[in-house]
Amino acid sequence: MGMLTSVWTITRWEMRKSMTSMGRNVLPLALALLILLVLVTGFAAESGIHLQDGMYRLGVDDSGIARIFAGDERFSVYESTSLALWQNRFSYDVLVVGGEVYAADTGKGRSALKALERDYGTYVSRVASAEPDLFAAYPLWIELEYVKSEMDFVATESGQQVGAPTDISSPPRPSGPVAAMTPPPAGIAVSTEDLRAHLVTDAGDSPISRYTDVLAADTGMEAFKTPSQLSPPLPFDSIILIFVFIFPLYFTSQFFMMSIMNERIGRVGEALLSAPVRPAAILLGKGLPYFGIMLLIAGLITLMNGASLLILLPLVPVILFFMANALIIGMTARSFKELSFLSIFFSTLVTSYLFFPTVFANVHVVSIISPLTLVVLELQGDGFTLMEYVYSTALFFATSGVLFYAGMANFTEERLFSEKPLLPRLMEFIGSGISHHRPLLSLFGLAAFSVPFVFMVQMMCLVLFFNVPMPLSLVLLIGASALIEEFAKSVGIYALLGSRPDFLTVRNMLAGSFLIALGFLIGEKVLLLATLSQIAESVFGEVLFLSLQVLWMPLILHFVGVLIVAVFLKVGGSRWWIPGLLTATVVHALYNLHFISGGLL
Amino acid sequence: MNRRHIGIIAKKEFSGLYTEKTIIFAILLQLFIAMFSSFLLVGLTAMYDPEAMAGYSTTRYAVGYAGNDSPLVAEFEKHDDLLLYRIDLAEGVAALKERQLSAVVYAPDTPPDADDPIKVTLYLLQNDLQSSIINVKMKDLLLGYEAELREIRSDRLESFPLRLNFPEGITGTDFFEFVYGLLIPLLVFMPAIISAALIIDLITEEYQRQTLETLLSTPVTFTEMVWGKIVACELLIPVQAGIWLLLLSVNGIAIENALPILLHVSVGGLLLILLGALVALHYRERTSAQFIFSTAVVVVVLLAMAIPYNPLNLIVRLSVNTIGYEQWVVLGVTLLAAAFLAWVTTAYARRVGDERAAGA
């Protein structure tokens, strides 16, 4: 009860403080800027975005033809006689002489030609849509029907190509049940004039408007298109929505970050710490308003898009993760500029982690490692299962939990008001997680808790190396993941060495290494169980539960890895950490390489 | 103002950046984004124009054909990347769901010269990378069919468009337009925005940490201190933008007129830095200043883009070498605006400095 009251008190303080500091001076100007923004947006809509103006030079010998392209600002149009144009032909990207189009043989020339062709197509459509007999000008209409395909994990794992015909002579036969279908009617249910109006409004579509249209509602007319109106469905169209969801979260977490930093500046937070409240209550109280605001903003965006509020479920762990990182950055940054750069760096990394897997939503099961894929699925109306939810959010819940705990444990006078470089400071944070009485047990826990982070970074590497050619990407991935694992395992020992230099006796080294290896292995298996149990019935399940002889091999591997680093640290001190890490990485990578090539052969 | 004092402050900020290694984060980030560049180039171009994707595929796609006979069947023979199978509609859609087919078309029994339109139904997989490719290929095929039908019904048409003959066999992609018309101006201007946010940090920090008094007890005046910080932030812009140009050219994207581009970015960036400095001087508190500044940047950038010949557009024109004397006019105008803001900043800083002196 006491805890809840203090949390609530601090929440009220936090809100009052941010309201008064923000309110008086900022709100009037913010309001003015908002009005300006609306005005400027209106102006920009009126005059267009002049970003690509004058990219290409176009030479034309006929003013009638020049008029067709006058509206496209990408072209600087030069009108002259055929002869003059031809003599200076190398100073133009495209030339129209006597009804013939010539393009410079450069990337720019080809690109200009394509733009010109599109403009011409629009012009032809405009002429045709004015025809009294619309169906003579537009005899063919396409109705698009989208069919959902059920992907199965095993099929995509083995890299099955979609739609590649195997037998030329006879059509493929579906292996599953065939549902009866009534053939679509031959007529179009929309009136001719509506179709004509639709043709005219649709004429000026640009690549960018496609994205702004994602948010707009569908009209009934969208169902029928002429062939030239067919534009491929964007495989990534939901991604634009992701930015709409993520950007406000990033912004609000900045306020939380700053609020934490403010406690440290000028030792303002000292009074708060001397009050009889626990750090946990302070942090919860301070965080609650920001959590609420983020949830509110995300909820509003959802409602504005007319989507289901279920979208908020996968967003909650993302919000928590943003806040946990804001807390740690706010507690470690030495100056405002460090705060800025760290938060920019961090948010770019997180955005790419969230963003790139989602690109493969509907294509590969692995895309579910990003919770935003669930948002996309929900927006599409496919929904997601509880298992998928656990799979994609477990890492986010686990890492933010660990980070919040580290923040709470270190929310003390000693940590908040001392200034240290980033790395030693982080080591201090980790070191404070190691108990003085039971250092070995702490090492075990630390190793287990580092696993979600290791998984996250490894997933990041997977995405990063995705576009490197195949054998190289595999080698890089093996090397990188070995390095990440060895790094994570050795952090505890390294931090201990800083605070208790005499800790590394032979007995402690052996016992510590064993416990770290064990903790790491258990953490790994528990997380795998949570995240991959949707495929637990498959091969993975057997590896996890049955073949125990496979379990002791990684245990030995992890043990040897930590031991190598520990020996380096004991012999050479903290300066030998990196050489030790590299040695352990090589051993680890060789083992993995052997295991994988053995599995392949 | 004493130039040496400004230099001392600038040097102090640089050494701060160096000891905190913050600038390393910025450069790491650039490298990180550059590592994604192959993904960026293929993936984002595809986002910008999915039709570009079709060029990357070499497979033959199986398409199911259901319904009545029509000249559409003959069109398939012209496209050797599409393979037609006559199939029952229900069976075809089931095979599509299992990904044994890439698309299914259904043709009605409307004759080619009928008064009514011919409505073809096209079944595709929803939200699938490959269905984008097949869509592009089908579009090509259907356009051919449409042209043929138009020919049949041409005696019913009244007006004809001006004719243009386009060269055969040259196909461009939107890659060029995406990279030069969008990616380069955005990437090159990013350092300018980062620098402008940095000046806010540098100025508000002195207020919030109450280090101003110490700093001002030296012979450095308040105005000199502000300008020293501005100089430090300004110098970062060409360095970071230059790294971008270098990274892009390592990725095989040649950029013309690198030096004028850096010049334009530096002047445009100065404008933003001065704006940031003014906001910081006014609010003296980071959260408020950053909030107001980032909103203001959106307004300023949007306004600039709505005006022809804006600095972002000039960077596009410069990078593709379609530029004339007009760049110097724009540069002059931007410089004038920066000079005006510089004057306002100096006056503001002097007033604040005087207040400080009077208060102390």
PDB file of N, CA and C in Angstrom, chain B residues 55-113:
ATOM      1  N   GLY B  55      12.530  -6.305 -62.760  1.00  0.00           N
ATOM      2  CA  GLY B  55      13.785  -6.456 -63.488  1.00  0.00           C
ATOM      3  C   GLY B  55      14.728  -7.451 -62.840  1.00  0.00           C
ATOM      4  N   TYR B  56      14.570  -7.709 -61.544  1.00  0.00           N
ATOM      5  CA  TYR B  56      15.510  -8.574 -60.841  1.00  0.00           C
ATOM      6  C   TYR B  56      15.175 -10.057 -60.963  1.00  0.00           C
ATOM      7  N   SER B  57      13.994 -10.357 -61.492  1.00  0.00           N
ATOM      8  CA  SER B  57      13.592 -11.760 -61.479  1.00  0.00           C
ATOM      9  C   SER B  57      13.791 -12.382 -62.854  1.00  0.00           C
ATOM     10  N   THR B  58      14.160 -13.635 -62.865  1.00  0.00           N
ATOM     11  CA  THR B  58      14.397 -14.317 -64.126  1.00  0.00           C
ATOM     12  C   THR B  58      13.543 -15.573 -64.260  1.00  0.00           C
ATOM     13  N   THR B  59      12.738 -15.848 -63.226  1.00  0.00           N
ATOM     14  CA  THR B  59      11.939 -17.078 -63.272  1.00  0.00           C
ATOM     15  C   THR B  59      10.788 -16.946 -64.250  1.00  0.00           C
ATOM     16  N   ARG B  60      10.313 -18.098 -64.705  1.00  0.00           N
ATOM     17  CA  ARG B  60       9.085 -18.132 -65.498  1.00  0.00           C
ATOM     18  C   ARG B  60       7.943 -18.344 -64.537  1.00  0.00           C
ATOM     19  N   TYR B  61       6.922 -17.538 -64.665  1.00  0.00           N
ATOM     20  CA  TYR B  61       5.811 -17.624 -63.730  1.00  0.00           C
ATOM     21  C   TYR B  61       4.636 -18.352 -64.350  1.00  0.00           C
ATOM     22  N   ALA B  62       4.055 -19.208 -63.556  1.00  0.00           N
ATOM     23  CA  ALA B  62       2.899 -19.969 -64.027  1.00  0.00           C
ATOM     24  C   ALA B  62       1.630 -19.191 -63.722  1.00  0.00           C
ATOM     25  N   VAL B  63       0.798 -19.026 -64.756  1.00  0.00           N
ATOM     26  CA  VAL B  63      -0.446 -18.289 -64.586  1.00  0.00           C
ATOM     27  C   VAL B  63      -1.597 -19.189 -65.019  1.00  0.00           C
ATOM     28  N   GLY B  64      -2.605 -19.263 -64.183  1.00  0.00           N
ATOM     29  CA  GLY B  64      -3.776 -20.057 -64.525  1.00  0.00           C
ATOM     30  C   GLY B  64      -4.758 -19.220 -65.336  1.00  0.00           C
ATOM     31  N   TYR B  65      -5.403 -19.853 -66.347  1.00  0.00           N
ATOM     32  CA  TYR B  65      -6.369 -19.125 -67.172  1.00  0.00           C
ATOM     33  C   TYR B  65      -7.693 -19.851 -67.099  1.00  0.00           C
ATOM     34  N   ALA B  66      -8.719 -19.144 -66.651  1.00  0.00           N
ATOM     35  CA  ALA B  66     -10.030 -19.762 -66.525  1.00  0.00           C
ATOM     36  C   ALA B  66     -11.057 -18.935 -67.277  1.00  0.00           C
ATOM     37  N   GLY B  67     -12.203 -19.520 -67.566  1.00  0.00           N
ATOM     38  CA  GLY B  67     -13.264 -18.775 -68.237  1.00  0.00           C
ATOM     39  C   GLY B  67     -13.285 -19.045 -69.724  1.00  0.00           C
ATOM     40  N   ASN B  68     -13.660 -18.014 -70.490  1.00  0.00           N
ATOM     41  CA  ASN B  68     -13.911 -18.215 -71.919  1.00  0.00           C
ATOM     42  C   ASN B  68     -12.694 -17.901 -72.764  1.00  0.00           C
ATOM     43  N   ASP B  69     -12.749 -18.443 -73.983  1.00  0.00           N
ATOM     44  CA  ASP B  69     -11.676 -18.170 -74.934  1.00  0.00           C
ATOM     45  C   ASP B  69     -11.671 -16.693 -75.297  1.00  0.00           C
ATOM     46  N   SER B  70     -10.485 -16.120 -75.441  1.00  0.00           N
ATOM     47  CA  SER B  70     -10.413 -14.724 -75.872  1.00  0.00           C
ATOM     48  C   SER B  70      -9.037 -14.484 -76.476  1.00  0.00           C
ATOM     49  N   PRO B  71      -8.863 -13.341 -77.183  1.00  0.00           N
ATOM     50  CA  PRO B  71      -7.552 -13.045 -77.761  1.00  0.00           C
ATOM     51  C   PRO B  71      -6.465 -12.916 -76.692  1.00  0.00           C
ATOM     52  N   LEU B  72      -6.865 -12.843 -75.437  1.00  0.00           N
ATOM     53  CA  LEU B  72      -5.899 -12.732 -74.350  1.00  0.00           C
ATOM     54  C   LEU B  72      -4.926 -13.910 -74.342  1.00  0.00           C
ATOM     55  N   VAL B  73      -5.450 -15.091 -74.737  1.00  0.00           N
ATOM     56  CA  VAL B  73      -4.604 -16.286 -74.745  1.00  0.00           C
ATOM     57  C   VAL B  73      -3.404 -16.078 -75.664  1.00  0.00           C
ATOM     58  N   ALA B  74      -3.690 -15.434 -76.821  1.00  0.00           N
ATOM     59  CA  ALA B  74      -2.613 -15.222 -77.789  1.00  0.00           C
ATOM     60  C   ALA B  74      -1.552 -14.277 -77.225  1.00  0.00           C
ATOM     61  N   GLU B  75      -1.977 -13.337 -76.379  1.00  0.00           N
ATOM     62  CA  GLU B  75      -1.034 -12.388 -75.796  1.00  0.00           C
ATOM     63  C   GLU B  75       0.065 -13.090 -75.000  1.00  0.00           C
ATOM     64  N   PHE B  76      -0.298 -14.207 -74.383  1.00  0.00           N
ATOM     65  CA  PHE B  76       0.676 -14.919 -73.544  1.00  0.00           C
ATOM     66  C   PHE B  76       1.870 -15.404 -74.347  1.00  0.00           C
ATOM     67  N   GLU B  77       1.600 -15.681 -75.649  1.00  0.00           N
ATOM     68  CA  GLU B  77       2.712 -16.178 -76.454  1.00  0.00           C
ATOM     69  C   GLU B  77       3.796 -15.128 -76.652  1.00  0.00           C
ATOM     70  N   LYS B  78       3.404 -13.853 -76.546  1.00  0.00           N
ATOM     71  CA  LYS B  78       4.395 -12.785 -76.710  1.00  0.00           C
ATOM     72  C   LYS B  78       5.260 -12.620 -75.462  1.00  0.00           C
ATOM     73  N   HIS B  79       4.836 -13.236 -74.379  1.00  0.00           N
ATOM     74  CA  HIS B  79       5.579 -13.051 -73.122  1.00  0.00           C
ATOM     75  C   HIS B  79       6.173 -14.378 -72.679  1.00  0.00           C
ATOM     76  N   ASP B  80       7.465 -14.545 -72.922  1.00  0.00           N
ATOM     77  CA  ASP B  80       8.025 -15.859 -72.595  1.00  0.00           C
ATOM     78  C   ASP B  80       8.379 -15.991 -71.116  1.00  0.00           C
ATOM     79  N   ASP B  81       8.137 -14.929 -70.300  1.00  0.00           N
ATOM     80  CA  ASP B  81       8.361 -15.103 -68.870  1.00  0.00           C
ATOM     81  C   ASP B  81       7.089 -15.540 -68.154  1.00  0.00           C
ATOM     82  N   LEU B  82       6.002 -15.686 -68.924  1.00  0.00           N
ATOM     83  CA  LEU B  82       4.752 -16.147 -68.333  1.00  0.00           C
ATOM     84  C   LEU B  82       4.325 -17.442 -69.009  1.00  0.00           C
ATOM     85  N   LEU B  83       3.847 -18.373 -68.217  1.00  0.00           N
ATOM     86  CA  LEU B  83       3.466 -19.674 -68.744  1.00  0.00           C
ATOM     87  C   LEU B  83       1.990 -19.890 -68.444  1.00  0.00           C
ATOM     88  N   LEU B  84       1.201 -20.094 -69.507  1.00  0.00           N
ATOM     89  CA  LEU B  84      -0.242 -20.167 -69.314  1.00  0.00           C
ATOM     90  C   LEU B  84      -0.727 -21.604 -69.163  1.00  0.00           C
ATOM     91  N   TYR B  85      -1.560 -21.828 -68.163  1.00  0.00           N
ATOM     92  CA  TYR B  85      -2.215 -23.131 -67.989  1.00  0.00           C
ATOM     93  C   TYR B  85      -3.707 -22.901 -68.010  1.00  0.00           C
ATOM     94  N   ARG B  86      -4.407 -23.648 -68.855  1.00  0.00           N
ATOM     95  CA  ARG B  86      -5.873 -23.576 -68.797  1.00  0.00           C
ATOM     96  C   ARG B  86      -6.330 -24.420 -67.623  1.00  0.00           C
ATOM     97  N   ILE B  87      -7.179 -23.831 -66.823  1.00  0.00           N
ATOM     98  CA  ILE B  87      -7.537 -24.499 -65.577  1.00  0.00           C
ATOM     99  C   ILE B  87      -8.939 -24.067 -65.173  1.00  0.00           C
ATOM    100  N   ASP B  88      -9.586 -24.882 -64.374  1.00  0.00           N
ATOM    101  CA  ASP B  88     -10.881 -24.528 -63.809  1.00  0.00           C
ATOM    102  C   ASP B  88     -10.662 -23.456 -62.725  1.00  0.00           C
ATOM    103  N   LEU B  89     -11.586 -22.471 -62.650  1.00  0.00           N
ATOM    104  CA  LEU B  89     -11.367 -21.326 -61.765  1.00  0.00           C
ATOM    105  C   LEU B  89     -11.126 -21.732 -60.309  1.00  0.00           C
ATOM    106  N   ALA B  90     -12.016 -22.579 -59.785  1.00  0.00           N
ATOM    107  CA  ALA B  90     -11.899 -22.963 -58.375  1.00  0.00           C
ATOM    108  C   ALA B  90     -10.584 -23.696 -58.118  1.00  0.00           C
ATOM    109  N   GLU B  91     -10.227 -24.549 -59.068  1.00  0.00           N
ATOM    110  CA  GLU B  91      -8.995 -25.313 -58.902  1.00  0.00           C
ATOM    111  C   GLU B  91      -7.776 -24.384 -58.994  1.00  0.00           C
ATOM    112  N   GLY B  92      -7.879 -23.413 -59.916  1.00  0.00           N
ATOM    113  CA  GLY B  92      -6.789 -22.463 -60.094  1.00  0.00           C
ATOM    114  C   GLY B  92      -6.550 -21.640 -58.845  1.00  0.00           C
ATOM    115  N   VAL B  93      -7.636 -21.156 -58.247  1.00  0.00           N
ATOM    116  CA  VAL B  93      -7.476 -20.331 -57.047  1.00  0.00           C
ATOM    117  C   VAL B  93      -6.905 -21.173 -55.911  1.00  0.00           C
ATOM    118  N   ALA B  94      -7.328 -22.417 -55.831  1.00  0.00           N
ATOM    119  CA  ALA B  94      -6.777 -23.297 -54.798  1.00  0.00           C
ATOM    120  C   ALA B  94      -5.276 -23.507 -55.020  1.00  0.00           C
ATOM    121  N   ALA B  95      -4.890 -23.676 -56.284  1.00  0.00           N
ATOM    122  CA  ALA B  95      -3.470 -23.865 -56.587  1.00  0.00           C
ATOM    123  C   ALA B  95      -2.681 -22.581 -56.302  1.00  0.00           C
ATOM    124  N   LEU B  96      -3.334 -21.442 -56.520  1.00  0.00           N
ATOM    125  CA  LEU B  96      -2.700 -20.160 -56.219  1.00  0.00           C
ATOM    126  C   LEU B  96      -2.417 -20.050 -54.725  1.00  0.00           C
ATOM    127  N   LYS B  97      -3.409 -20.470 -53.933  1.00  0.00           N
ATOM    128  CA  LYS B  97      -3.236 -20.422 -52.481  1.00  0.00           C
ATOM    129  C   LYS B  97      -2.060 -21.272 -52.039  1.00  0.00           C
ATOM    130  N   GLU B  98      -1.852 -22.369 -52.756  1.00  0.00           N
ATOM    131  CA  GLU B  98      -0.725 -23.238 -52.400  1.00  0.00           C
ATOM    132  C   GLU B  98       0.559 -22.800 -53.081  1.00  0.00           C
ATOM    133  N   ARG B  99       0.501 -21.694 -53.767  1.00  0.00           N
ATOM    134  CA  ARG B  99       1.664 -21.114 -54.450  1.00  0.00           C
ATOM    135  C   ARG B  99       2.180 -21.996 -55.574  1.00  0.00           C
ATOM    136  N   GLN B 100       1.308 -22.803 -56.133  1.00  0.00           N
ATOM    137  CA  GLN B 100       1.734 -23.554 -57.302  1.00  0.00           C
ATOM    138  C   GLN B 100       1.554 -22.716 -58.557  1.00  0.00           C
ATOM    139  N   LEU B 101       0.691 -21.719 -58.462  1.00  0.00           N
ATOM    140  CA  LEU B 101       0.522 -20.751 -59.541  1.00  0.00           C
ATOM    141  C   LEU B 101       0.859 -19.379 -58.966  1.00  0.00           C
ATOM    142  N   SER B 102       1.242 -18.433 -59.858  1.00  0.00           N
ATOM    143  CA  SER B 102       1.557 -17.098 -59.365  1.00  0.00           C
ATOM    144  C   SER B 102       0.369 -16.154 -59.507  1.00  0.00           C
ATOM    145  N   ALA B 103      -0.531 -16.475 -60.411  1.00  0.00           N
ATOM    146  CA  ALA B 103      -1.711 -15.645 -60.611  1.00  0.00           C
ATOM    147  C   ALA B 103      -2.742 -16.459 -61.365  1.00  0.00           C
ATOM    148  N   VAL B 104      -3.993 -16.016 -61.284  1.00  0.00           N
ATOM    149  CA  VAL B 104      -5.055 -16.654 -62.055  1.00  0.00           C
ATOM    150  C   VAL B 104      -5.843 -15.542 -62.734  1.00  0.00           C
ATOM    151  N   VAL B 105      -6.104 -15.692 -64.054  1.00  0.00           N
ATOM    152  CA  VAL B 105      -6.980 -14.715 -64.709  1.00  0.00           C
ATOM    153  C   VAL B 105      -8.281 -15.410 -65.102  1.00  0.00           C
ATOM    154  N   TYR B 106      -9.358 -14.634 -65.039  1.00  0.00           N
ATOM    155  CA  TYR B 106     -10.648 -15.146 -65.482  1.00  0.00           C
ATOM    156  C   TYR B 106     -11.172 -14.207 -66.560  1.00  0.00           C
ATOM    157  N   ALA B 107     -11.475 -14.747 -67.751  1.00  0.00           N
ATOM    158  CA  ALA B 107     -11.957 -13.916 -68.848  1.00  0.00           C
ATOM    159  C   ALA B 107     -13.438 -14.199 -69.075  1.00  0.00           C
ATOM    160  N   PRO B 108     -14.237 -13.150 -69.256  1.00  0.00           N
ATOM    161  CA  PRO B 108     -15.689 -13.342 -69.486  1.00  0.00           C
ATOM    162  C   PRO B 108     -15.956 -13.640 -70.959  1.00  0.00           C
ATOM    163  N   ASP B 109     -17.225 -13.815 -71.331  1.00  0.00           N
ATOM    164  CA  ASP B 109     -17.512 -14.141 -72.719  1.00  0.00           C
ATOM    165  C   ASP B 109     -17.902 -12.902 -73.524  1.00  0.00           C
ATOM    166  N   THR B 110     -17.549 -11.707 -73.065  1.00  0.00           N
ATOM    167  CA  THR B 110     -17.851 -10.494 -73.819  1.00  0.00           C
ATOM    168  C   THR B 110     -17.009 -10.481 -75.103  1.00  0.00           C
ATOM    169  N   PRO B 111     -17.660 -10.300 -76.296  1.00  0.00           N
ATOM    170  CA  PRO B 111     -16.871 -10.273 -77.538  1.00  0.00           C
ATOM    171  C   PRO B 111     -16.030  -9.001 -77.616  1.00  0.00           C
ATOM    172  N   PRO B 112     -14.905  -9.036 -78.357  1.00  0.00           N
ATOM    173  CA  PRO B 112     -13.974  -7.895 -78.414  1.00  0.00           C
ATOM    174  C   PRO B 112     -14.625  -6.617 -78.930  1.00  0.00           C
ATOM    175  N   ASP B 113     -15.604  -6.725 -79.847  1.00  0.00           N
ATOM    176  CA  ASP B 113     -16.178  -5.507 -80.422  1.00  0.00           C
ATOM    177  C   ASP B 113     -17.511  -5.134 -79.784  1.00  0.00           C
TER     178      ASP B 113
END
